[in-house]
Structures are given as structure tokens and as C-alpha cells.
mmCIF file of C-alpha atoms and ligand atoms in Angstrom:
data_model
loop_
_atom_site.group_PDB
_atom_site.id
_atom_site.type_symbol
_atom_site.label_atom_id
_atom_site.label_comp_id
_atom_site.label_asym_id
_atom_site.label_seq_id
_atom_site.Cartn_x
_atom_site.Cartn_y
_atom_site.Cartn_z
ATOM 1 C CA UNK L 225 0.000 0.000 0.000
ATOM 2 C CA UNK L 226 2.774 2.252 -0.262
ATOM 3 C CA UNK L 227 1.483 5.703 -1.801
ATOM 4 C CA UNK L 228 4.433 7.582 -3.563
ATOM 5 C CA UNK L 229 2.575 11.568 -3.569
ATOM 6 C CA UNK L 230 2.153 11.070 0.343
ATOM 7 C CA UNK L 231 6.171 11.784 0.836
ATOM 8 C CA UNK L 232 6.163 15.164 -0.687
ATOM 9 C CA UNK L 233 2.725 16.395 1.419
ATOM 10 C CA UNK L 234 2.719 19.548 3.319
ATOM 11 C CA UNK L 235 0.534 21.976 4.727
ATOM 12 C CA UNK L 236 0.456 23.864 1.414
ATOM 13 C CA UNK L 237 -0.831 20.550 -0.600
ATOM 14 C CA UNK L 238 -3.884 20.954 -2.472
ATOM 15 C CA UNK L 239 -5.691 17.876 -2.580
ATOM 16 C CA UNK L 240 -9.178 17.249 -4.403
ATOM 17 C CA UNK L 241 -11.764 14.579 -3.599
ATOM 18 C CA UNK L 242 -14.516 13.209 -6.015
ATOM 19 C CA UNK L 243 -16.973 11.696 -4.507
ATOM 20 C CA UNK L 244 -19.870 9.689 -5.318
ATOM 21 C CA UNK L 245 -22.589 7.621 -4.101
ATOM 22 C CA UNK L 246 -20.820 4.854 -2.244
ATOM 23 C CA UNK L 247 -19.304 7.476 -0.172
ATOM 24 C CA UNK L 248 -22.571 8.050 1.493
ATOM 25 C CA UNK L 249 -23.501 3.792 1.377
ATOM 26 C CA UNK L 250 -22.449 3.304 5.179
ATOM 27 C CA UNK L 251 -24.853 6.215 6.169
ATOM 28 C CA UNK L 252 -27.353 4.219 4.242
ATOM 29 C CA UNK L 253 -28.548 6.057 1.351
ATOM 30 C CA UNK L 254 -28.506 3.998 -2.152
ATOM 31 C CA UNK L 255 -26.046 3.717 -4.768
ATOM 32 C CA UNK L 256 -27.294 3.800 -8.404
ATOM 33 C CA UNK L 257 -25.563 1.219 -10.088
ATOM 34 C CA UNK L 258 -24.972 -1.475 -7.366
ATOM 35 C CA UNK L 259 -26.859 -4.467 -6.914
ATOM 36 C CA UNK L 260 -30.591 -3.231 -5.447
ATOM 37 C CA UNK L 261 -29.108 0.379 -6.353
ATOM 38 C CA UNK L 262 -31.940 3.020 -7.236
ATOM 39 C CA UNK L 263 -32.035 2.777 -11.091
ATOM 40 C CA UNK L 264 -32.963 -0.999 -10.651
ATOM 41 C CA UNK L 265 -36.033 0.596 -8.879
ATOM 42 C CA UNK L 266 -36.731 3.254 -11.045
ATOM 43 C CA UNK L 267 -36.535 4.267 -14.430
ATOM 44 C CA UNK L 268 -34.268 6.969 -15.129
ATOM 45 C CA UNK L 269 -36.220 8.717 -17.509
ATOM 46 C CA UNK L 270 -39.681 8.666 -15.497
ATOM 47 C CA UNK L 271 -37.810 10.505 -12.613
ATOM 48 C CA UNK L 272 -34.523 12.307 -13.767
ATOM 49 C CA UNK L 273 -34.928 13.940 -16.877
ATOM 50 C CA UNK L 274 -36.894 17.235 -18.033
ATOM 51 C CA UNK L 275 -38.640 15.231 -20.179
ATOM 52 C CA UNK L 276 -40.090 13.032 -17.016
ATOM 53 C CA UNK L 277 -40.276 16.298 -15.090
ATOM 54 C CA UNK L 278 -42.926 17.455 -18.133
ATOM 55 C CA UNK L 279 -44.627 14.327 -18.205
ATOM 56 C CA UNK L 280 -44.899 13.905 -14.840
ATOM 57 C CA UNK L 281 -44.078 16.427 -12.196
ATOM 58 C CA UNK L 282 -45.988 15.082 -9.127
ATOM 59 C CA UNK L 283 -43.945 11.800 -9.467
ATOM 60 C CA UNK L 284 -40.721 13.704 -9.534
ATOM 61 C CA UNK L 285 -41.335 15.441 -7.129
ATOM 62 C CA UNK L 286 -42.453 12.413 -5.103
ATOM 63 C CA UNK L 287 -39.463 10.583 -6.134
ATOM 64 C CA UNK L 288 -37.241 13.515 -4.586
ATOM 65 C CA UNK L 289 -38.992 13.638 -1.636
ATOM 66 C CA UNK L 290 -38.999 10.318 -0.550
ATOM 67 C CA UNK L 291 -34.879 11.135 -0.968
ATOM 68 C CA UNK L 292 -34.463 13.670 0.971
ATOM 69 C CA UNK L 293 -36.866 11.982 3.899
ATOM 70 C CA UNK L 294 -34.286 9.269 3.572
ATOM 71 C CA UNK L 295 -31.758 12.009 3.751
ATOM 72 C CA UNK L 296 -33.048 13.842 6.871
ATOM 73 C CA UNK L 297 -32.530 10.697 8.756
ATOM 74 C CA UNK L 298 -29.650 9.877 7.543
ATOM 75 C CA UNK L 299 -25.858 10.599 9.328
ATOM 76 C CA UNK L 300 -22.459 11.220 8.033
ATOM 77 C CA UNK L 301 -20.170 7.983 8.161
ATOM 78 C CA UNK L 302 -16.438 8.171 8.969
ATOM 79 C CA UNK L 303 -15.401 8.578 5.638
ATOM 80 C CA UNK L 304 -17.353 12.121 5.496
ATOM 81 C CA UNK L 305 -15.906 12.836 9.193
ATOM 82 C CA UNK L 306 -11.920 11.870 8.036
ATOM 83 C CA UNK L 307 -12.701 14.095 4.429
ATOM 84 C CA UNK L 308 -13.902 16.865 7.257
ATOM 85 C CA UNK L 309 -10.531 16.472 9.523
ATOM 86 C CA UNK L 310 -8.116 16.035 5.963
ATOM 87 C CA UNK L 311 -9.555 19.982 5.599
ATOM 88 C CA UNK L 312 -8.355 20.627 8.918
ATOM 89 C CA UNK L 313 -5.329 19.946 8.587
ATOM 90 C CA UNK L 314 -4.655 20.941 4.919
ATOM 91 C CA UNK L 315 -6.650 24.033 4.424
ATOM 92 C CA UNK L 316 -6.283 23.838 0.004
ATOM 93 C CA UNK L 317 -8.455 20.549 0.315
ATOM 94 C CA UNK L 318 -11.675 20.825 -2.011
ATOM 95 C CA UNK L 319 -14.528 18.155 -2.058
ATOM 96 C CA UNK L 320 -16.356 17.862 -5.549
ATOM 97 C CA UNK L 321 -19.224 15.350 -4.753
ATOM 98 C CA UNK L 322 -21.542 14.103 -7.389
ATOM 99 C CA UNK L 323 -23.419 13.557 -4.287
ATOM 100 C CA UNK L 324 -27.148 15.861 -3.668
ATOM 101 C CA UNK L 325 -26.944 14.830 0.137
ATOM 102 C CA UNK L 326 -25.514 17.217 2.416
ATOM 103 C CA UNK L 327 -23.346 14.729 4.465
ATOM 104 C CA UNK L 328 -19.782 15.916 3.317
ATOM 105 C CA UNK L 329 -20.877 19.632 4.943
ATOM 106 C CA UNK L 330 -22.923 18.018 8.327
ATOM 107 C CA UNK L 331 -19.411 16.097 8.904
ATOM 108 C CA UNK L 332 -17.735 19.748 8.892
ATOM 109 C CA UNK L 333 -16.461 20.183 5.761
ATOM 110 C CA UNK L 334 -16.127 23.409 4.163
ATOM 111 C CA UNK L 335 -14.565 23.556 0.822
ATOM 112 C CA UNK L 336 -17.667 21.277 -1.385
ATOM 113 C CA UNK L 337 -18.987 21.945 -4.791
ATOM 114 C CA UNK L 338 -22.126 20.031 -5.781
ATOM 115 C CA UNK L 339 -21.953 19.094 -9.464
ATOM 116 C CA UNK L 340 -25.243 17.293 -9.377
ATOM 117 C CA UNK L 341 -26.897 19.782 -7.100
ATOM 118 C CA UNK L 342 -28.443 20.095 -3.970
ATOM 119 C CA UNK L 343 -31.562 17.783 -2.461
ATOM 120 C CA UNK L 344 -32.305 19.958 0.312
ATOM 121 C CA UNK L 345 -32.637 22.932 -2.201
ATOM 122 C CA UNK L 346 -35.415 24.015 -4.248
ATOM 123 C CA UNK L 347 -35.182 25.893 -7.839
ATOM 124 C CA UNK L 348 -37.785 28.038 -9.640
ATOM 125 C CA UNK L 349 -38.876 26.345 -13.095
ATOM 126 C CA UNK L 350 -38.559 29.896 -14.337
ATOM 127 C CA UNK L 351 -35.515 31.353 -13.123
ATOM 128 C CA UNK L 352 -32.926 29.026 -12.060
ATOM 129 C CA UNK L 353 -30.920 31.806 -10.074
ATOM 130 C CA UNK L 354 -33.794 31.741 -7.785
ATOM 131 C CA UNK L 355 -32.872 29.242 -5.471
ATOM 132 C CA UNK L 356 -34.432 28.059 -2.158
ATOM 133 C CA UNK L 357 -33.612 26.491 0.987
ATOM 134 C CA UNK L 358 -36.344 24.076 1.545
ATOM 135 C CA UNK L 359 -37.935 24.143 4.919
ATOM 136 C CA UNK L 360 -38.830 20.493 6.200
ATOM 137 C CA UNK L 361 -38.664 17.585 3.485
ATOM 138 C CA UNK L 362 -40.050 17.925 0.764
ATOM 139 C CA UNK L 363 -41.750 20.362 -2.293
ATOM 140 C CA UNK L 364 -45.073 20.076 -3.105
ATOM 141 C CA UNK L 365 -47.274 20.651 -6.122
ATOM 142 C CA UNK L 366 -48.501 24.227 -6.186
ATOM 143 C CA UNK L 367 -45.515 25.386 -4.160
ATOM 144 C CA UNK L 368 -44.116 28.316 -6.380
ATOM 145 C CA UNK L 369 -41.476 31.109 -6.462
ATOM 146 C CA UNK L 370 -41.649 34.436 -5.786
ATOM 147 C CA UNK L 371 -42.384 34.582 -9.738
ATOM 148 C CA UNK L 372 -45.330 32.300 -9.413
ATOM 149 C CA UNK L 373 -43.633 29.644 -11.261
ATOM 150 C CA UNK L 374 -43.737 25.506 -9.592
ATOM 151 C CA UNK L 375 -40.674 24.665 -7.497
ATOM 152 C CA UNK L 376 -38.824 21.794 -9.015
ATOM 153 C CA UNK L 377 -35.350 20.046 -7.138
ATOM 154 C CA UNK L 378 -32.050 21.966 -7.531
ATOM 155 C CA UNK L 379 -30.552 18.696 -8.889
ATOM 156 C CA UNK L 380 -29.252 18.130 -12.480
ATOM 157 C CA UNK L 381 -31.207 16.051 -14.609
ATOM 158 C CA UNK L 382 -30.193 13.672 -17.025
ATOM 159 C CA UNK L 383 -29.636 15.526 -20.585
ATOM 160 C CA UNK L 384 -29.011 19.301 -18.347
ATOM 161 C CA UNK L 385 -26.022 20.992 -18.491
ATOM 162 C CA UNK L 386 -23.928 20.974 -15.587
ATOM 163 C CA UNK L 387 -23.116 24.480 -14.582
ATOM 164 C CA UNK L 388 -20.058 23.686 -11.511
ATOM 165 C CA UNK L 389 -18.307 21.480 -14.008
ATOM 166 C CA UNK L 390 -15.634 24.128 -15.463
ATOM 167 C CA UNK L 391 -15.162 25.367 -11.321
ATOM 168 C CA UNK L 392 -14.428 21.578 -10.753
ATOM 169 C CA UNK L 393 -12.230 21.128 -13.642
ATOM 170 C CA UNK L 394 -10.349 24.248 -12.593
ATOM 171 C CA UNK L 395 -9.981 22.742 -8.938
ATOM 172 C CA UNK L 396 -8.460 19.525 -10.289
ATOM 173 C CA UNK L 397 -6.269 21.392 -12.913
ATOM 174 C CA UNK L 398 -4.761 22.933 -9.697
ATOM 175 C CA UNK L 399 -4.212 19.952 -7.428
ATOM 176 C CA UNK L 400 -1.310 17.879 -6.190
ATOM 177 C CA UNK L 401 -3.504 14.933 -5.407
ATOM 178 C CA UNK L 402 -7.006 13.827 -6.210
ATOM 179 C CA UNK L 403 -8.811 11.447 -4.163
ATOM 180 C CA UNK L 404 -11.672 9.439 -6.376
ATOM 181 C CA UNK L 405 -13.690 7.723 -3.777
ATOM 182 C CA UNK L 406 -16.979 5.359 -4.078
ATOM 183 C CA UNK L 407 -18.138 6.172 -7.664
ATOM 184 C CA UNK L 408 -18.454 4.072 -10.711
ATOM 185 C CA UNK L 409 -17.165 6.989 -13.103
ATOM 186 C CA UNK L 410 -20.139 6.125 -15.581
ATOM 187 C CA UNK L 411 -21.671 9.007 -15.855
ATOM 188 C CA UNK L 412 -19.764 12.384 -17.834
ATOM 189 C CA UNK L 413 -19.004 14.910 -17.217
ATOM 190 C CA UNK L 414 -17.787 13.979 -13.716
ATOM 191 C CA UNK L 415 -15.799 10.857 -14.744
ATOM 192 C CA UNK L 416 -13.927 13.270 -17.450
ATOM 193 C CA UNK L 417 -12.608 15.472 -14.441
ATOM 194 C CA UNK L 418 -9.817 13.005 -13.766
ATOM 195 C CA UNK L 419 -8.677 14.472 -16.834
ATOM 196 C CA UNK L 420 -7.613 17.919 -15.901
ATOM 197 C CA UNK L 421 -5.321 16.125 -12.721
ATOM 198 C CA UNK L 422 -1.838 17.084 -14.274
ATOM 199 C CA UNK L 423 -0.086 14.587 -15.612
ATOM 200 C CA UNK L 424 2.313 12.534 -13.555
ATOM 201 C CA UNK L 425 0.086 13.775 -10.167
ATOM 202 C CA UNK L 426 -1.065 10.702 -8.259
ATOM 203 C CA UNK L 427 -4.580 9.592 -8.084
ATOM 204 C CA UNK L 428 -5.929 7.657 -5.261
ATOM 205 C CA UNK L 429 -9.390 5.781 -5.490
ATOM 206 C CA UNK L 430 -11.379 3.889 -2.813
ATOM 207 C CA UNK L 431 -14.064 1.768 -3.891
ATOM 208 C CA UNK L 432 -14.531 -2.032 -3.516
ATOM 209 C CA UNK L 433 -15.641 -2.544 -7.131
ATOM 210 C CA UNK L 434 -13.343 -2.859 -10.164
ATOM 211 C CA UNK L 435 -12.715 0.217 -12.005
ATOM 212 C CA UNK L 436 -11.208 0.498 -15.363
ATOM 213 C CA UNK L 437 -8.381 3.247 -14.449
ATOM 214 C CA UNK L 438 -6.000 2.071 -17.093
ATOM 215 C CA UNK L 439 -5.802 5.757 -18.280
ATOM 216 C CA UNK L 440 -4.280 6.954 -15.404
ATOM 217 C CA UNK L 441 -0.707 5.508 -14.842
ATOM 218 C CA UNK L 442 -0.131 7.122 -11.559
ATOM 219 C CA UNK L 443 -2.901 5.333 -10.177
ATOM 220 C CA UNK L 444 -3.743 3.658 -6.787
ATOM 221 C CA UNK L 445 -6.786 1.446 -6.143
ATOM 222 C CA UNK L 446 -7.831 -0.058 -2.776
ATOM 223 C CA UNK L 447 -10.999 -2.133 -3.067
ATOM 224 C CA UNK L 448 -12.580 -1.128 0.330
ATOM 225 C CA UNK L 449 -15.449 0.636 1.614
ATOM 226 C CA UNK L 450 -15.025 4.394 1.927
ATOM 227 C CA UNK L 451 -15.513 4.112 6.078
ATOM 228 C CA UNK L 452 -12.562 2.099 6.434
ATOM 229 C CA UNK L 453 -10.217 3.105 3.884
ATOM 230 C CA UNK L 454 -10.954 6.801 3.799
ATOM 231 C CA UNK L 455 -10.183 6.419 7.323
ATOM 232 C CA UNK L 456 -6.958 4.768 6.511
ATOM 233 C CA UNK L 457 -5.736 7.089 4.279
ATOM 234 C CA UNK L 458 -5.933 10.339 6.005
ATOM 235 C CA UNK L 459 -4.369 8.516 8.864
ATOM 236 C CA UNK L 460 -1.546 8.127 6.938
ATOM 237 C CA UNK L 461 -2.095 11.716 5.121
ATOM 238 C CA UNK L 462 -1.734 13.194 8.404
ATOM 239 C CA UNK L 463 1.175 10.909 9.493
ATOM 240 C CA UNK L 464 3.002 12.347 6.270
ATOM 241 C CA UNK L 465 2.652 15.560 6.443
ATOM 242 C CA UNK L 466 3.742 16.286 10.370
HETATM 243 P P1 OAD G 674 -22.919 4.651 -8.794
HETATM 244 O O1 OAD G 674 -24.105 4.009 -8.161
HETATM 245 O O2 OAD G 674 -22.809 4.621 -10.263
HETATM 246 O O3 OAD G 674 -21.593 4.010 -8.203
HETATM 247 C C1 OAD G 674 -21.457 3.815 -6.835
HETATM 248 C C2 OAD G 674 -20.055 3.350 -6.562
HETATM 249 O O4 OAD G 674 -19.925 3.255 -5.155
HETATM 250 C C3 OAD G 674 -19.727 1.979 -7.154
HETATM 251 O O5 OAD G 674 -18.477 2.022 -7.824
HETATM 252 C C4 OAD G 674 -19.654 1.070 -5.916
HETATM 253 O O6 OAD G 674 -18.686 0.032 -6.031
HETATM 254 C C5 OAD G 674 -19.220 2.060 -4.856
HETATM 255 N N1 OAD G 674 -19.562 1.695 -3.478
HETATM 256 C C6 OAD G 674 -20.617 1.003 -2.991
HETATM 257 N N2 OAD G 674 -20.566 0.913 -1.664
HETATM 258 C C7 OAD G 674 -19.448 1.578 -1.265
HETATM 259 C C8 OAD G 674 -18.843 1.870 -0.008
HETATM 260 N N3 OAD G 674 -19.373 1.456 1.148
HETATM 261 N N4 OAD G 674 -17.686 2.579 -0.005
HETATM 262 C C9 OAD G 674 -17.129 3.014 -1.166
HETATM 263 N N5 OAD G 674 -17.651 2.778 -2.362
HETATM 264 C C10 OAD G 674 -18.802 2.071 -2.425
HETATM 265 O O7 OAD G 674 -22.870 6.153 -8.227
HETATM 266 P P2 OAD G 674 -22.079 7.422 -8.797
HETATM 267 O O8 OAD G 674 -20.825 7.023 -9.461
HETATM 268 O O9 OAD G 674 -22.018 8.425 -7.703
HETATM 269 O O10 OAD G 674 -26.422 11.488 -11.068
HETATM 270 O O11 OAD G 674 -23.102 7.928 -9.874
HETATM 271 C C11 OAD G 674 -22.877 9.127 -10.543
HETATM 272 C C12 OAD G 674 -24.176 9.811 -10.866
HETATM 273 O O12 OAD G 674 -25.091 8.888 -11.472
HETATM 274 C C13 OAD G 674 -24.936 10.281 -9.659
HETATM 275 O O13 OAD G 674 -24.494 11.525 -9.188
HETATM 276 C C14 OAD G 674 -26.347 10.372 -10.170
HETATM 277 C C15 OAD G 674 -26.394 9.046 -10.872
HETATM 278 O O14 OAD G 674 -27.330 8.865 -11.828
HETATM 279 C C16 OAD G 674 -27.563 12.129 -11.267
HETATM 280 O O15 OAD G 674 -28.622 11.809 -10.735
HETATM 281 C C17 OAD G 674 -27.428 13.283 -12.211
#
């Protein structure tokens, strides 16, 4: 398990994390993709497109809330708490989670950029700078904005552009170190940040699954769960860099 990048840490490091869905797993909230993950239960396009969102609204909207219920009882694991201490300790640390839950920021972190949105935020259907904190768990139909248009989730849809993606590129472009932890990489653009890490900087991924990483030589994988070995590694992050 020896990680070359973690001999030349200091302080002054900046180190990015992606994150995905299996980072939240342990605090019980479903993957996608996995076995019994949430697009074997639904259908994609009847819940997370515009086009379901048109056909349908009051099942989207149910769909969502029945999320962020699940999210409101939900806890952050110690992956999100070891992310939250890694910031401690080296203030340049930025989280970009695909994630819509807010576990990353209840653990303590600071520094996270939601490419896929928000769950606990709300978005007018006619102006999407008009944004909402949404008070108790869920949007319902008739609920408008202040322009008397229907609240829809501030999450990105299937076949919508992603607006955080050239901020997270940037962030990456910058880094010493990017932690990829608990995500499949299917779905772009997110999987295409590893991209923009510059070259010969080390990438380190936790998730028990295979992953085709053959594009990235300087490469780590450990197949564990993101409680244990996020836990792991910023042990030894911190161990480095005093
Ligand atoms: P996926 O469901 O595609 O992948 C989840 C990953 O988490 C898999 O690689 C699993 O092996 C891994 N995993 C499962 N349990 C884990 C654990 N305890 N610790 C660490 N890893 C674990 O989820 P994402 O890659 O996040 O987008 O999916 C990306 C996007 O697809 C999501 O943001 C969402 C989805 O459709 C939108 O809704 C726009």
C-alpha cells in the first residue's frame, strides 16, 4: 500500500476529492448502479430527466422527496468525518461530490462543490438563479417562487447541463492529489474530471468494485469501503505531512 505523492505532502498541498454515491452507502442512502441500487427501482427517464419532469411532475417530485426523507434521517459515516478532519489539517483541500446529500458539509467540511446539485434545495422552473432552501422535506405541487412559477429540485437532470463542471475542472487542474472515492465513473461529465489532474500527479481511489483506471498511470486502487479506507488514508495523510 505504499502511496508515492504522500512523501512530498505539506501543509500547502492541495488535494481534491470526487466523490460519489458509495461514499454516502455506510450512512445508508442507495447507490445507483450497485446491486438493489436506485435505477434498478426506477426508471431513469420517469424521474430524472426534463422530459419526465414534463410528463410527470408530481412523481418527480415524489421521487425527490422520498430522498431527501431518507436524507433527513440519515448521518455522516467516517469517511465524510476523516474528508472533514483532511480539511483541517490541509486548508487547500476541495470536495467535488456528485453527491445531492448534504453529508460531506454536516461532517464539517467546508470547501464542497455540488456538481449534481443540492436535495435539500429548491429551484424556480422559471428562473434558475432563484434558489431556495427548503424548509422540512419535501416540495409540493402548487408550491411556487416568488415569480409564481412551480418549485422543481435543484438537482441536475439527465440531458441538463452541468453548470459547476468548469469550477471543478479548474480545482483539479490545480491539485497535487485527487482522491476518487466510491463512484463508478459512468456518468460524464464527472468521470472526465480526472482528466484535468496534471499529468504525472497521483490519483488515489477507494471503492470495492473494479474500475477500469487504465488511463491513469499514476494510479492507486484499494478495493474497500469508503468508512474504512478513507479512514486509513488520512491517517496516513496526516502521518506524512507532520
Ligand atoms: P454509482 O451508483 O454509479 O456508483 C457507486 C459506486 O460506489 C460503485 O463504484 C460502488 O462500487 C461504490 N460503493 C458502494 N458501496 C461503497 C462503499 N461502502 N464505499 C465506497 N464505495 C462504495 O454512483 P455514482 O458514481 O455516484 O447522477 O453515480 C454518478 C451519478 O449517477 C450520480 O451523481 C447520479 C447518478 O445517476 C444524477 O442523478 C445526475
Amino acid at each position: 500500500m505504499k502511496i508515492p505523492s504522500l512523501g512530498n505532502l505539506s501543509r500547502n498541498s492541495k488535494i481534491s476529492i470526487l466523490s460519489g454515491a458509495g461514499m454516502s452507502a455506510e450512512s445508508g442512502i442507495s447507490t445507483f448502479r450497485d446491486n438493489g441500487g436506485l435505477w434498478e427501482q426506477y426508471d431513469i427517464y420517469q424521474v430524472a430527466t426534463p422530459e419526465a419532469w414534463r410528463a410527470d411532475p408530481q412523481l418527480v417530485l415524489r421521487f425527490y422527496n422520498e430522498r431527501r426523507k431518507q436524507l433527513l434521517n440519515a448521518r455522516p459515516n467516517a469517511a465524510h468525518y476523516a474528508l472533514s478532519q483532511l480539511e483541517q489539517h490541509f486548508p487547500h483541500t476541495h470536495i467535488i461530490t456528485q453527491n445531492i446529500d448534504d453529508l460531506h458539509e454536516r461532517a464539517g467540511s467546508r470547501q464542497v462543490l455540488h456538481l449534481h446539485g443540492e436535495l435539500r434545495k429548491s429551484r424556480s422552473c422559471a428562473d434558475e438563479n432563484l434558489v431556495y432552501d427548503i424548509e422540512g422535506d419535501s416540495i409540493a405541487w402548487g408550491e411556487k417562487c416568488e415569480k409564481g412559477s412551480q418549485l422543481r429540485p435543484h438537482v441536475v437532470w439527465f440531458g441538463e447541463a452541468v453548470p459547476m463542471i468548469e469550477k471543478a475542472a479548474e480545482i483539479i487542474a490545480q491539485s497535487d492529489l485527487l482522491l476518487v472515492i466510491g463512484t463508478s465513473l459512468n456518468v460524464y461529465p464527472a468521470a472526465g474530471l480526472l482528466h484535468h489532474l496534471p499529468p504525472g500527479r497521483e490519483i488515489i481511489c477507494i471503492d470495492p468494485a473494479e474500475l477500469d483506471l487504465s488511463a491513469f498511470p499514476h494510479s492507486i486502487h484499494w478495493r474497500m469501503k469508503a468508512g474504512e479506507g478513507v479512514k486509513l488514508l488520512v491517517e496516513k495523510m496526516l502521518q506524512s505531512a507532520t
